[in-house]
Amino acid sequence: MIEKQFQRLSDEVGSCNRCGLHEHRSRAVFGTGNPYAELMVIGEGPGEEEDKQGLPFVGKSGQLLDKILGAAGFSREENVFIANIVKCRPPENRDPTPDERTTCLPFLLLQIELIQPSIIILLGGTALKGLIDPDGKITQVRGKWMKWHQFHVMPTYHPSALLRNPDLKKDVWADMKLVMQKYRELVDPEHQSPHI
Ligand code: URA
């Protein structure tokens, strides 16, 4: 049931030309993971490797994201769905503009509506601005639960920020501990992580 709606939406994303980003894309990046996941992770937009493969977070920051998720006992195949604010790569990996974010947002909102996750992790300022608060500052709100509609939302740093500044890793790990706690509370009291 969800799978069919997902396929239809994914086809629509694949042929979208609502903004200029479609002109430069190799492939649109719909998202990946378990459509029944209780945990959804939202990034910014595809980079070079993602644009080539049509999958989110498959480059360097994706490898780090997989490590972070794995350390918290989650995996994209099993219990996570990963998507982005914009589905097409901004040229030169620039930040998507507010207009591009707004134009692409209906796709993400439909994904959230179909998946109905209990918890959403926002990775970085663009995800925060694109979904919840155009004036939001990730440095101010990270690590603090936000309630957006019925969803529990945890903003944290984007993995690419950790690649630039490894000191931020401890903050993201603290935020992931809160996510594990909430996941145990809302979804699976038996949830195990290799670390805690
Ligand atoms: N960064 C993102 O925000 N999303 C991706 O899919 C890849 C890198």
mmCIF file of C-alpha atoms in Angstrom, residues 34-130:
data_model
loop_
_atom_site.group_PDB
_atom_site.id
_atom_site.type_symbol
_atom_site.label_atom_id
_atom_site.label_comp_id
_atom_site.label_asym_id
_atom_site.label_seq_id
_atom_site.Cartn_x
_atom_site.Cartn_y
_atom_site.Cartn_z
ATOM 1 C CA ASN A 34 12.201 1.395 5.328
ATOM 2 C CA PRO A 35 8.930 3.159 4.446
ATOM 3 C CA TYR A 36 7.496 1.838 7.721
ATOM 4 C CA ALA A 37 10.381 3.250 9.782
ATOM 5 C CA GLU A 38 9.648 4.983 13.077
ATOM 6 C CA LEU A 39 12.794 7.066 12.648
ATOM 7 C CA MET A 40 13.278 9.457 9.757
ATOM 8 C CA VAL A 41 16.493 11.325 9.022
ATOM 9 C CA ILE A 42 16.381 14.491 6.931
ATOM 10 C CA GLY A 43 19.445 16.009 5.309
ATOM 11 C CA GLU A 44 20.008 18.932 2.996
ATOM 12 C CA GLY A 45 20.243 17.769 -0.586
ATOM 13 C CA PRO A 46 22.199 15.418 -2.853
ATOM 14 C CA GLY A 47 25.911 15.922 -3.438
ATOM 15 C CA GLU A 48 27.943 14.683 -6.381
ATOM 16 C CA GLU A 49 27.908 10.991 -5.502
ATOM 17 C CA GLU A 50 24.227 11.019 -4.539
ATOM 18 C CA ASP A 51 23.377 12.695 -7.848
ATOM 19 C CA LYS A 52 25.263 9.947 -9.709
ATOM 20 C CA GLN A 53 23.706 7.048 -7.794
ATOM 21 C CA GLY A 54 20.229 8.461 -7.137
ATOM 22 C CA LEU A 55 20.579 7.584 -3.433
ATOM 23 C CA PRO A 56 20.939 9.854 -0.392
ATOM 24 C CA PHE A 57 24.037 9.991 1.775
ATOM 25 C CA VAL A 58 26.300 7.674 -0.183
ATOM 26 C CA GLY A 59 29.352 9.955 -0.208
ATOM 27 C CA LYS A 60 31.739 10.738 2.651
ATOM 28 C CA SER A 61 29.124 12.304 4.915
ATOM 29 C CA GLY A 62 26.870 9.327 4.197
ATOM 30 C CA GLN A 63 29.524 6.918 5.427
ATOM 31 C CA LEU A 64 29.781 8.932 8.615
ATOM 32 C CA LEU A 65 25.990 9.045 8.941
ATOM 33 C CA ASP A 66 25.839 5.244 8.647
ATOM 34 C CA LYS A 67 28.459 4.971 11.408
ATOM 35 C CA ILE A 68 26.526 7.320 13.685
ATOM 36 C CA LEU A 69 23.258 5.483 13.058
ATOM 37 C CA GLY A 70 24.982 2.124 13.513
ATOM 38 C CA ALA A 71 26.483 3.198 16.847
ATOM 39 C CA ALA A 72 22.956 4.006 17.996
ATOM 40 C CA GLY A 73 21.639 0.633 16.781
ATOM 41 C CA PHE A 74 19.886 1.889 13.647
ATOM 42 C CA SER A 75 20.352 1.048 9.990
ATOM 43 C CA ARG A 76 18.906 2.472 6.804
ATOM 44 C CA GLU A 77 17.812 -0.989 5.635
ATOM 45 C CA GLU A 78 15.977 -1.877 8.821
ATOM 46 C CA ASN A 79 14.565 0.956 10.869
ATOM 47 C CA VAL A 80 15.322 4.315 9.253
ATOM 48 C CA PHE A 81 14.126 6.274 6.251
ATOM 49 C CA ILE A 82 16.537 8.904 4.917
ATOM 50 C CA ALA A 83 15.446 11.841 2.770
ATOM 51 C CA ASN A 84 16.540 15.367 1.965
ATOM 52 C CA ILE A 85 15.024 18.840 1.884
ATOM 53 C CA VAL A 86 15.737 19.146 -1.852
ATOM 54 C CA LYS A 87 15.731 16.153 -4.155
ATOM 55 C CA CYS A 88 18.129 17.492 -6.813
ATOM 56 C CA ARG A 89 21.752 18.474 -6.399
ATOM 57 C CA PRO A 90 22.436 22.195 -6.133
ATOM 58 C CA PRO A 91 25.323 23.077 -8.501
ATOM 59 C CA GLU A 92 28.764 23.072 -6.828
ATOM 60 C CA ASN A 93 27.064 21.744 -3.676
ATOM 61 C CA ARG A 94 25.889 25.216 -2.736
ATOM 62 C CA ASP A 95 23.115 25.508 -0.139
ATOM 63 C CA PRO A 96 19.648 25.257 -1.661
ATOM 64 C CA THR A 97 17.968 28.681 -1.844
ATOM 65 C CA PRO A 98 14.843 29.424 0.225
ATOM 66 C CA ASP A 99 12.814 29.261 -3.020
ATOM 67 C CA GLU A 100 14.239 25.862 -3.944
ATOM 68 C CA ARG A 101 13.530 24.576 -0.439
ATOM 69 C CA THR A 102 9.956 25.802 -0.543
ATOM 70 C CA THR A 103 9.327 24.421 -4.019
ATOM 71 C CA CYS A 104 10.584 20.963 -3.057
ATOM 72 C CA LEU A 105 8.985 20.845 0.394
ATOM 73 C CA PRO A 106 5.626 19.315 -0.661
ATOM 74 C CA PHE A 107 7.472 16.115 -1.651
ATOM 75 C CA LEU A 108 9.064 15.815 1.783
ATOM 76 C CA LEU A 109 5.770 16.583 3.523
ATOM 77 C CA LEU A 110 4.098 13.784 1.562
ATOM 78 C CA GLN A 111 6.938 11.414 2.489
ATOM 79 C CA ILE A 112 6.493 12.282 6.167
ATOM 80 C CA GLU A 113 2.735 11.827 5.874
ATOM 81 C CA LEU A 114 3.153 8.376 4.349
ATOM 82 C CA ILE A 115 5.885 7.189 6.701
ATOM 83 C CA GLN A 116 4.401 8.698 9.881
ATOM 84 C CA PRO A 117 7.647 8.351 11.836
ATOM 85 C CA SER A 118 7.604 8.788 15.604
ATOM 86 C CA ILE A 119 10.934 10.618 15.538
ATOM 87 C CA ILE A 120 12.579 12.890 12.978
ATOM 88 C CA ILE A 121 16.273 13.807 13.072
ATOM 89 C CA LEU A 122 17.142 17.025 11.252
ATOM 90 C CA LEU A 123 20.715 17.144 10.033
ATOM 91 C CA GLY A 124 22.020 20.692 9.919
ATOM 92 C CA GLY A 125 20.718 24.192 9.379
ATOM 93 C CA THR A 126 19.185 23.648 5.951
ATOM 94 C CA ALA A 127 17.014 20.797 7.239
ATOM 95 C CA LEU A 128 15.942 22.924 10.222
ATOM 96 C CA LYS A 129 15.170 25.937 8.047
ATOM 97 C CA GLY A 130 13.523 23.938 5.291
#
